[in-house]
XYZ file of C-alpha atoms in Angstrom:
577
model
C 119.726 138.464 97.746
C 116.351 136.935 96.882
C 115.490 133.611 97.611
C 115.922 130.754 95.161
C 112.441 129.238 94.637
C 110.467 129.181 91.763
C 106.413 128.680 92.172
C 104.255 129.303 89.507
C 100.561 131.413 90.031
C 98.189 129.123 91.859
C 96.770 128.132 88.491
C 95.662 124.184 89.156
C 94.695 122.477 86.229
C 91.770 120.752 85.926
C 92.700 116.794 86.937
C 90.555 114.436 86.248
C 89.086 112.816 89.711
C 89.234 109.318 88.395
C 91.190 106.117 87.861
C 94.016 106.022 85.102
C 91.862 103.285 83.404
C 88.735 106.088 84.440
C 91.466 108.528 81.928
C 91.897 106.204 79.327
C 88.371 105.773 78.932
C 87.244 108.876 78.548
C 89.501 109.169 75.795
C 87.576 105.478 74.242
C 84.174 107.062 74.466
C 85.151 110.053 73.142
C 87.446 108.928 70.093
C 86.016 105.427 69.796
C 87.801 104.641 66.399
C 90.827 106.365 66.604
C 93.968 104.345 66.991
C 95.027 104.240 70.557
C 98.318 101.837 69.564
C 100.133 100.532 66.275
C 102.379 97.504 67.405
C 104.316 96.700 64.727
C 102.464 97.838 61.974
C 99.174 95.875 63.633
C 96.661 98.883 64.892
C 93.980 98.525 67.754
C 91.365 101.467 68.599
C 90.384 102.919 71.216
C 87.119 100.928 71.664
C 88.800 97.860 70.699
C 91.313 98.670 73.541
C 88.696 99.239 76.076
C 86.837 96.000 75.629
C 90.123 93.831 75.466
C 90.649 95.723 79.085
C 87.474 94.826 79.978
C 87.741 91.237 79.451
C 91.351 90.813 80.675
C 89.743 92.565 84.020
C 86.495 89.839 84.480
C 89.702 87.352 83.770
C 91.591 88.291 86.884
C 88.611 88.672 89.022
C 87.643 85.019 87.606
C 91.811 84.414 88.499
C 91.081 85.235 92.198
C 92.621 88.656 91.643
C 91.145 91.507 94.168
C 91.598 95.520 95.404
C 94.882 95.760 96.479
C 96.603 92.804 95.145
C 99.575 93.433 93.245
C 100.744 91.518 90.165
C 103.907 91.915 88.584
C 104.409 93.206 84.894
C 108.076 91.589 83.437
C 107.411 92.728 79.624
C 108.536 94.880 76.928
C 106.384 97.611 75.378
C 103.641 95.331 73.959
C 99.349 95.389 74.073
C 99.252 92.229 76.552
C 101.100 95.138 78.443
C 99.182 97.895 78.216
C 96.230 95.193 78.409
C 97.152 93.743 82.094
C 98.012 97.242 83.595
C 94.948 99.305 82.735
C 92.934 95.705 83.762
C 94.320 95.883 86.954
C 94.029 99.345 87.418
C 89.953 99.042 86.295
C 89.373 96.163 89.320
C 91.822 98.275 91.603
C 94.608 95.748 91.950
C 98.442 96.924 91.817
C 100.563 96.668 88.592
C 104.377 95.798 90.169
C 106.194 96.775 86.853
C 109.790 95.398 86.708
C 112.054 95.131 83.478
C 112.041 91.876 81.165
C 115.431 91.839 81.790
C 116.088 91.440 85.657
C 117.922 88.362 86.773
C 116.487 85.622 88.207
C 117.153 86.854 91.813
C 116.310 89.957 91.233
C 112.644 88.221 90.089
C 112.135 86.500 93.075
C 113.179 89.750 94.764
C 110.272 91.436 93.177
C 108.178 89.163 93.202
C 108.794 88.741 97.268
C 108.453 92.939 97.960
C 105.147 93.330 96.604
C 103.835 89.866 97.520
C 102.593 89.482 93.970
C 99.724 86.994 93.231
C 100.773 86.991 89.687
C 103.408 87.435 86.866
C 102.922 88.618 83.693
C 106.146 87.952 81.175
C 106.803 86.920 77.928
C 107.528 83.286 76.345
C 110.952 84.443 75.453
C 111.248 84.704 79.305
C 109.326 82.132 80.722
C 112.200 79.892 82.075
C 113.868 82.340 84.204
C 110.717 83.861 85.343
C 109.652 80.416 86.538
C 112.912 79.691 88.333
C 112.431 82.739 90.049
C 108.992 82.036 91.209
C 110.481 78.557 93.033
C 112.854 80.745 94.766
C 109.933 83.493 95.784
C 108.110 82.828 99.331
C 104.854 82.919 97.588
C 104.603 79.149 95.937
C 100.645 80.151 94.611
C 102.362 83.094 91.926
C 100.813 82.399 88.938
C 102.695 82.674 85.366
C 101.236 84.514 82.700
C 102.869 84.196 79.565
C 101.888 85.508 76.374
C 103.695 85.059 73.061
C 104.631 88.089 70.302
C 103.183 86.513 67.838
C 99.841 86.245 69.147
C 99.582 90.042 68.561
C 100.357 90.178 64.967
C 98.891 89.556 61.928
C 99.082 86.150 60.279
C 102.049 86.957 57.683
C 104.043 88.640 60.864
C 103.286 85.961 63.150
C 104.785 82.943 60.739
C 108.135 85.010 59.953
C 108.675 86.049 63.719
C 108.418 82.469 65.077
C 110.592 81.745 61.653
C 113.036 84.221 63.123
C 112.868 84.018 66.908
C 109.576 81.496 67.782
C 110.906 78.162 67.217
C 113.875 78.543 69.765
C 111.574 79.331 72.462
C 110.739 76.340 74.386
C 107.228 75.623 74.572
C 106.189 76.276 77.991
C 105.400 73.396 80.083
C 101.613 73.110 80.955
C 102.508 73.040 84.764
C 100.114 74.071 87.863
C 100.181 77.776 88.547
C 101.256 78.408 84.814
C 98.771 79.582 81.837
C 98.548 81.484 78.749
C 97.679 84.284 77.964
C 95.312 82.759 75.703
C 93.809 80.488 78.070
C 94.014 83.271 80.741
C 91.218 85.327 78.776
C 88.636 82.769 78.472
C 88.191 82.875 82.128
C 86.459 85.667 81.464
C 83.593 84.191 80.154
C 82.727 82.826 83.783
C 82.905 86.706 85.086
C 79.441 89.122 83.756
C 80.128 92.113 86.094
C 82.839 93.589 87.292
C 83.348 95.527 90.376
C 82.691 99.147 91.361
C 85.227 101.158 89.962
C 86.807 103.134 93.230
C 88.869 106.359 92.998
C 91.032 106.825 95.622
C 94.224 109.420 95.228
C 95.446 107.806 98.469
C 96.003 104.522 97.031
C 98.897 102.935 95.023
C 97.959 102.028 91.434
C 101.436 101.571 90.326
C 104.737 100.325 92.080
C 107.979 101.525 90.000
C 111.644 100.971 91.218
C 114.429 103.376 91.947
C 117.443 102.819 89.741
C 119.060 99.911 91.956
C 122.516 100.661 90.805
C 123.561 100.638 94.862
C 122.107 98.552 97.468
C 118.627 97.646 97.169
C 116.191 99.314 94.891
C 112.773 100.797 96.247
C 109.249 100.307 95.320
C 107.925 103.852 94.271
C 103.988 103.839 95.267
C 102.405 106.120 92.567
C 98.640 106.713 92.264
C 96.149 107.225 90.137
C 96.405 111.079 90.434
C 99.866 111.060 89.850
C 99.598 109.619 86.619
C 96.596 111.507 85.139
C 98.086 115.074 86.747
C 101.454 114.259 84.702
C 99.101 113.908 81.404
C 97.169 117.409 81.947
C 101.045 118.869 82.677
C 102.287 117.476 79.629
C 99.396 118.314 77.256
C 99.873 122.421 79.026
C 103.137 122.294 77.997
C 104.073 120.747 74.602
C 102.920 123.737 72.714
C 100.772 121.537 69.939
C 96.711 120.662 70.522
C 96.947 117.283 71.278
C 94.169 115.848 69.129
C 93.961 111.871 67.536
C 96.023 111.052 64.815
C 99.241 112.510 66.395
C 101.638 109.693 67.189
C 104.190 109.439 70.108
C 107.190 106.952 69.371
C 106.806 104.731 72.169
C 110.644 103.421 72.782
C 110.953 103.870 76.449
C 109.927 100.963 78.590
C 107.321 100.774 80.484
C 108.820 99.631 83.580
C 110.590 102.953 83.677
C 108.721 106.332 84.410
C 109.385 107.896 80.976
C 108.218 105.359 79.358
C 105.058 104.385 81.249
C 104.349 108.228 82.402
C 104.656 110.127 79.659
C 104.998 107.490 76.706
C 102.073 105.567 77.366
C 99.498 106.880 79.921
C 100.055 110.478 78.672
C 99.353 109.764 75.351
C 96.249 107.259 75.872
C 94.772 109.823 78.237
C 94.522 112.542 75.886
C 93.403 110.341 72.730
C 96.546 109.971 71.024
C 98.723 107.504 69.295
C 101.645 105.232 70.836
C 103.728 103.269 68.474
C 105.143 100.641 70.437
C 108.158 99.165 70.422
C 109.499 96.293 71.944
C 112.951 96.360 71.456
C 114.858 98.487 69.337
C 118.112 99.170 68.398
C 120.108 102.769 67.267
C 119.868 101.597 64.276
C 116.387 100.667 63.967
C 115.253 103.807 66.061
C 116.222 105.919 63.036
C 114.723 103.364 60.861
C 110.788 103.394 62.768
C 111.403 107.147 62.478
C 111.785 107.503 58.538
C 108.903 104.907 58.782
C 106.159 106.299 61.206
C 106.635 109.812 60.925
C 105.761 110.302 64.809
C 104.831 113.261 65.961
C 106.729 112.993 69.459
C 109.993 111.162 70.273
C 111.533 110.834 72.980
C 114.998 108.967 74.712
C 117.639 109.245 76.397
C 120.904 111.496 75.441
C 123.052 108.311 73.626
C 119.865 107.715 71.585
C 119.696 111.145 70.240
C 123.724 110.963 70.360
C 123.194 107.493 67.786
C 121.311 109.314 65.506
C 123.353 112.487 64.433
C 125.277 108.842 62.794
C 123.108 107.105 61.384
C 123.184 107.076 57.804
C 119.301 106.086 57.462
C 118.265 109.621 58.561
C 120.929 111.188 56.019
C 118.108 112.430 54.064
C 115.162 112.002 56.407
C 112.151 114.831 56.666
C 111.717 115.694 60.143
C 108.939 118.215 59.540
C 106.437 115.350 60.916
C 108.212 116.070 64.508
C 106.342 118.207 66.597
C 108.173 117.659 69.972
C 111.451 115.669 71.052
C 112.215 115.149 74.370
C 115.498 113.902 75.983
C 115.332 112.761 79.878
C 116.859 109.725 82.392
C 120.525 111.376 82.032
C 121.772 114.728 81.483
C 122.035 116.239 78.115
C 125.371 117.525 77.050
C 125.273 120.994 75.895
C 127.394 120.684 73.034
C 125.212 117.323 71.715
C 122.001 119.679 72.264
C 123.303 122.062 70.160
C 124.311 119.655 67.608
C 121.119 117.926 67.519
C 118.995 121.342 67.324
C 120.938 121.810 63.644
C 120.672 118.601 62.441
C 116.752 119.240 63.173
C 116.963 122.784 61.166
C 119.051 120.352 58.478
C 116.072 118.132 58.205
C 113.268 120.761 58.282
C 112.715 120.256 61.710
C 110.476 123.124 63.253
C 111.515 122.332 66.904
C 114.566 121.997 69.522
C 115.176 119.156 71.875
C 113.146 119.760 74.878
C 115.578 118.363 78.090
C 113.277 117.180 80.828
C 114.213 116.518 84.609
C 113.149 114.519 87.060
C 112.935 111.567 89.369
C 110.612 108.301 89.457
C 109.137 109.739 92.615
C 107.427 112.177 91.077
C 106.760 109.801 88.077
C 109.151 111.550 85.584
C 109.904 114.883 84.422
C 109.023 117.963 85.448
C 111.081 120.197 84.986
C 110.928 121.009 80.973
C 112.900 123.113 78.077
C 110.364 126.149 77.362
C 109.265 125.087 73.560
C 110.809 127.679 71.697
C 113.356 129.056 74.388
C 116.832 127.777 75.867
C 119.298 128.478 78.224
C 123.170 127.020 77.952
C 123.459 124.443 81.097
C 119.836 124.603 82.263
C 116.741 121.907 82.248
C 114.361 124.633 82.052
C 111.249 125.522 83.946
C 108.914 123.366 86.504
C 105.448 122.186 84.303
C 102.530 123.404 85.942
C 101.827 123.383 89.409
C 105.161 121.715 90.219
C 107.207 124.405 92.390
C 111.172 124.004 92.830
C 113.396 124.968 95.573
C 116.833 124.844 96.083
C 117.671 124.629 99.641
C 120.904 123.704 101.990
C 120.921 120.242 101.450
C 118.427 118.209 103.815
C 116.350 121.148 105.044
C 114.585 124.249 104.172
C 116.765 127.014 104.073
C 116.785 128.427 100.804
C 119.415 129.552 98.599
C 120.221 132.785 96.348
C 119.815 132.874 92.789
C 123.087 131.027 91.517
C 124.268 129.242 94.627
C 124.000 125.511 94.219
C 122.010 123.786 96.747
C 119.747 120.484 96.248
C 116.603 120.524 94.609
C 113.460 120.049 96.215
C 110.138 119.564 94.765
C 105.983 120.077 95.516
C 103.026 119.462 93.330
C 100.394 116.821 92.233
C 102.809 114.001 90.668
C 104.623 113.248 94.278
C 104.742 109.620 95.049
C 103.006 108.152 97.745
C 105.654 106.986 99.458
C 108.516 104.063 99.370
C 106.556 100.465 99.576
C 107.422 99.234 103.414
C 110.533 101.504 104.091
C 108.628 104.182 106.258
C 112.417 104.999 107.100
C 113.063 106.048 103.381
C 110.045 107.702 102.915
C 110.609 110.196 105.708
C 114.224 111.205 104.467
C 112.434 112.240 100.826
C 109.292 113.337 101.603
C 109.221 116.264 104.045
C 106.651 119.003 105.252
C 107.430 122.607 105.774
C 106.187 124.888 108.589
C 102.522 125.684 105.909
C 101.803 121.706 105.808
C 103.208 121.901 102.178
C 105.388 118.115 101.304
C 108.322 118.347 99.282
C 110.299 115.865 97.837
C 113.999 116.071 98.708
C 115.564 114.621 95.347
C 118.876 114.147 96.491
C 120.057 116.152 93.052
C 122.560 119.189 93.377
C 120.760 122.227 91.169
C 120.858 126.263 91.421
C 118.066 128.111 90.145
C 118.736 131.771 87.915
C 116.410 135.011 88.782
C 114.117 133.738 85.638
C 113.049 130.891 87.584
C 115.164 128.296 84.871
C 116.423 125.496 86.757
C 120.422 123.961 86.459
C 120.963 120.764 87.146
C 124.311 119.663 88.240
C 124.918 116.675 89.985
C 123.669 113.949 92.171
C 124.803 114.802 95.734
C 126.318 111.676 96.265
C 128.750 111.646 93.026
C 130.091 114.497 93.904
C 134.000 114.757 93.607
C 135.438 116.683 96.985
C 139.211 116.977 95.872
C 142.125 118.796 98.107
C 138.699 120.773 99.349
C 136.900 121.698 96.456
C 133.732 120.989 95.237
C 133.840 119.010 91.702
C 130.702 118.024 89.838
C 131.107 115.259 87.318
C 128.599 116.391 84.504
C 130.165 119.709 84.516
C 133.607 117.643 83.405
C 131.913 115.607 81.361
C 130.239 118.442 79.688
C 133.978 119.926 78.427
C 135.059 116.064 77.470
C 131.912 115.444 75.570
C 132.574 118.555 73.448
C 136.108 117.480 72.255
C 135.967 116.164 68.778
C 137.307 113.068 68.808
C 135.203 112.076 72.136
C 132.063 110.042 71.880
C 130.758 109.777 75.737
C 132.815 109.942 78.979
C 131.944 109.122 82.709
C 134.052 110.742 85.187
C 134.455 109.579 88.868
C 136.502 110.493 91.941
C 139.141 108.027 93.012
C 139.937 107.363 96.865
C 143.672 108.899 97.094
C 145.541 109.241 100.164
C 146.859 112.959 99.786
C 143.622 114.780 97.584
C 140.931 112.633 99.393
C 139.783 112.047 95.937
C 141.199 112.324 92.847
C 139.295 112.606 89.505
C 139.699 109.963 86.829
C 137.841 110.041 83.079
C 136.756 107.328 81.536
C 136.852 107.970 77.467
C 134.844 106.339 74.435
C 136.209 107.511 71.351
C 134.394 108.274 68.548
C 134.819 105.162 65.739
C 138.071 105.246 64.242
C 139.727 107.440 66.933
C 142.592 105.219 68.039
C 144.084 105.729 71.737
C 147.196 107.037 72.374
C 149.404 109.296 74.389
C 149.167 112.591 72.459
C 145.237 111.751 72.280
C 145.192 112.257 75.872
C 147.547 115.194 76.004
C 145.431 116.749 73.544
C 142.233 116.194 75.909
C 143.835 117.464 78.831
C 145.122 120.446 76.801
C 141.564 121.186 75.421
C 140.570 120.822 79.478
C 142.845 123.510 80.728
C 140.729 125.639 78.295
C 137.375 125.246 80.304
C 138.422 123.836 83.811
C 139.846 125.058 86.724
C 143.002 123.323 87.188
C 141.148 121.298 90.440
C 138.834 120.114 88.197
C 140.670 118.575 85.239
C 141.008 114.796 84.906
C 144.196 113.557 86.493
C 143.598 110.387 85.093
C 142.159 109.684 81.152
C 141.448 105.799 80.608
C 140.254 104.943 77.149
C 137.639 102.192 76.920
C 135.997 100.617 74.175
C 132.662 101.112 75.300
C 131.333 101.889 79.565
C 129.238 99.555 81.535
C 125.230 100.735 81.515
C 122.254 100.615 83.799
C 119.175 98.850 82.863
C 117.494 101.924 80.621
C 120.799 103.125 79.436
C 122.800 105.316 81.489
C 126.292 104.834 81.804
C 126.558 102.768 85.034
C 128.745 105.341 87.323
C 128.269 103.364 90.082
C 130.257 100.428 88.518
C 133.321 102.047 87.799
C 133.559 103.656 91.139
C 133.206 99.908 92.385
C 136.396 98.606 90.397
C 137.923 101.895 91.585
C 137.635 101.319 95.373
C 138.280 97.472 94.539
C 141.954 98.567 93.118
C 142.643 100.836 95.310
C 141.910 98.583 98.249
C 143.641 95.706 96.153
C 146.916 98.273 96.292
C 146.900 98.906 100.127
C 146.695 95.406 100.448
C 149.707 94.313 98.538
C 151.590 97.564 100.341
C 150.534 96.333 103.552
C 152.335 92.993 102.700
C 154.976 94.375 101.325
C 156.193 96.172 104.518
C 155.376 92.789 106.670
C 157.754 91.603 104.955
């Protein structure tokens, strides 16, 4: 049979041999007034962008701030965010971009792996960020902290410190701590600014791996990286990008989606992100009556949240010229779902499902734009080529087989910060000096060169033998009626190895019961081999989630092996005595 590999012609497209901030730029000189972001209804062009980069930049190099120096980012979706990292990125310094809402140890733990000079967070956060830095080896980290309101106009500002302002405590004025504010008039003392350097070798950015086992890694991405994933995206979404055209920007910018593709795409090639701090399901569907975007994007629950929500009951979706789901797999039967509630709102697209890991920024692997396969994530963007291989080499497999997915092309991360150990076991180079990224994922490949995802090696469910991949269970659940969203793990058992256990949201007003869970299990036996159904169904009123969303797997295999081990205990008592 022929191999399994997909690589596209050696078409390269044409990536722009400067910084990120060099991108951005580009996109200023050419579209001066058109609006690079709208934060809550408050709009800032692109030349206005580029000089409040400018001056944040002379700020840190008055702040001590130099090539190579990384400073952490601990903020929502706002402009002193988008401010700080493309200011770093102009003087060459590292943007260590961690989510606003990290513990306190998990702060210091930041703040200690990148050996960051400085920490960019918001008032609402100020107190935890600064017990954090008292706990960090470095005792010099400065505290920036910059307030909501200081981005909004006057009317905004009063009725959000009305709302949410006043409970914030004001700061103390201690060493090593400034505002924002204050932070920016240091720039006055600063008239040039250093030689802008390109180097592809270098990290710009430092994102983390998920961290929902052991201890999360810093992802070195680079300028390259960044700016290839833009040209990939704008080759792919099947509309001239062109100013004016608006990308909801929901996904955070500590996460790859959401500073990839959400932000640095859509500055680089002159378009508009809306940003939003925070947002709920219910406001999601409300920015979207509101904006009219162009692009959304999220992950499955949000699309998932809005087949309910009565504020898009009579919504025109016309204005939607691409909508992207990515950080979790897309059930089949919500895809289809969401496709004809498009078509029932004039929409004149499908949801596009995207693939792909932080070390390699973010997706891609996308949905064709007018095309679909049942099951599949589509084909690699441009210039990316996909294998699927026996897992941890190169050996390829046939069309069909599963295998795990490996990766090569422009948007490969540098490496893992300081784990030289880590980076070899991902990043690996064949026998024509070509690297590939090992992802780790399970995924077989058809003779079109579409790509099926199916499982993260390590979930997989080995049962009396067999081979069980969780999505493909949760698939069937997800598609029962009375089913909201499911997780499904294997249990340690003595006799199977590991049994498989589903853990079941209802949809609202779907009570638990008995013949609830017969009926699942009947509607199972209808799409499962009989190793694959659940052998246990627990009902929950909701499922523990990661950080950006995903249902936390990892969790409820934790209480699993915490029972279990609870159970051999008490047996192992019981026949002492």
């Amino acid at each position: 049979m022929k191999a399994n590999t997909y690589e596209t012609e050696p078409v390269i497209l044409p990536y722009p041999e400067t910084t990120m901030y060099g991108a951005v730029k580009r996109s200023a000189e050419k579209y001066p007034k058109a609006i690079a972001y709208d934060f809550m209804g408050k709009q800032t062009s692109y030349a206005k962008m580029i000089q409040n980069v400018d001056c944040a930049a002379r700020a840190l190099v008055a702040s001590g701030i130099h090539r190579g120096d990384a400073v952490t980012i601990c903020m929502p979706n706002t402009p002193q965010a988008i401010v700080c990292l493309y200011a770093l990125n102009r003087i060459g310094a590292v943007a260590n971009m961690i989510h606003p809402f990290s513990s306190q140890k998990e702060i210091t733990f930041y703040l200690d792996y990148s050996d960051s000079r400085m920490i960019l967070t918001l008032d609402l956060f100020y107190e935890k960020v600064a017990l954090a830095r008292e706990e960090a080896k470095r005792k010099d980290t400065v505290i920036l902290t910059a307030r909501m309101q200081d981005e909004l106009y006057p009317h905004q500002a009063f009725g959000f410190w009305l709302k949410k302002g006043r409970s914030v405590s004001q700061f103390p004025n201690r060493e090593n701590s400034v505002t924002w504010k204050d932070f920016l008039k240091r720039a006055e003392t600063v008239t040039q600014l250093p030689e802008m350097i390109y180097d592809p070798g270098k990290p710009s950015v430092l994102l983390y791996s998920g961290g929902t086992s052991g201890t999360p890694k810093g992802i070195m991405l680079s300028d390259f990286n960044f700016n290839a994933l833009g040209m990939q995206i704008r080759e792919a979404a099947g509309v001239v990008f062109h100013p004016g055209l608006k990308f909801l920007s929901v996904m955070p910018l500590f996460h790859g989606f959401g500073l990839g593709i959400g932000i640095h795409t859509i500055l680089e090639n002159g378009m508009t992100c809306v940003l939003v701090p925070q947002f709920t399901n219910d406001s999601y569907a409300q920015l979207v009556v509101k904006q009219k975007p162009n692009f959304i994007a999220g992950v499955p629950t949000i699309y998932a949240s809005l087949l309910k929500s009565q504020r898009l009951e009579h919504a025109d979706l016309s204005c939607l010229d691409g909508v992207y789901s990515g950080g979790d797999s897309l059930p089949t039967d919500l895809k289809h779902r969401f496709d004809a509630f498009l078509r029932e709102h004039n929409g004149k697209v499908q949801i596009r499902e995207g693939y792909g890991l932080t070390e390699c920024v973010t997706a891609s692997c996308l949905t064709p734009v007018d095309t679909y396969k049942d099951g599949s994530i589509g084909l690699p963007l441009r210039d990316m080529h996909y294998r699927i291989v026996e897992p941890g080499t190169f050996r390829e497999k046939a069309y069909g087989e599963v295998g795990e997915i490996i990766i090569s092309g422009p948007t490969l991360m540098l490496g893992y910060l300081n784990n030289p150990e880590e980076t070899a076991a991902a990043l690996k180079t064949d026998e024509n000096g070509t690297t590939w990224l090992f992802t780790g994922d399970l995924g077989a490949m058809d003779s079109d060169g579409y790509v099926y995802y199916k499982q993260r090696m390590k979930r997989m469910i080995i049962t009396s033998g067999y081979n069980v991949y969780p999505s493909q269970v949760e698939n069937v659940l997800d598609a029962y009626p009375d089913i909201d969203y499911s997780c499904v793990i294997g249990v340690p058992d003595e006799r199977k190895m590991q049994r498989i256990r589903a853990y079941i949201v209802l949809k609202p007003g779907v009570k638990p019961s008995e013949e609830e869970k017969t009926n699942i299990l009947e509607h199972c036996k209808l799409y499962l081999a009989g190793y694959a159904k659940p052998k246990e169904i627990i009902f929950r009123d909701e499922l523990p989630r990661t950080l950006v969303g995903k249902v936390a797997f990892h969790v409820l295999e934790e209480e699993a092996a915490a029972e279990f081990s609870a159970r051999n205990e008490t047996q192992t008592e019981e026949t002492k005595d």
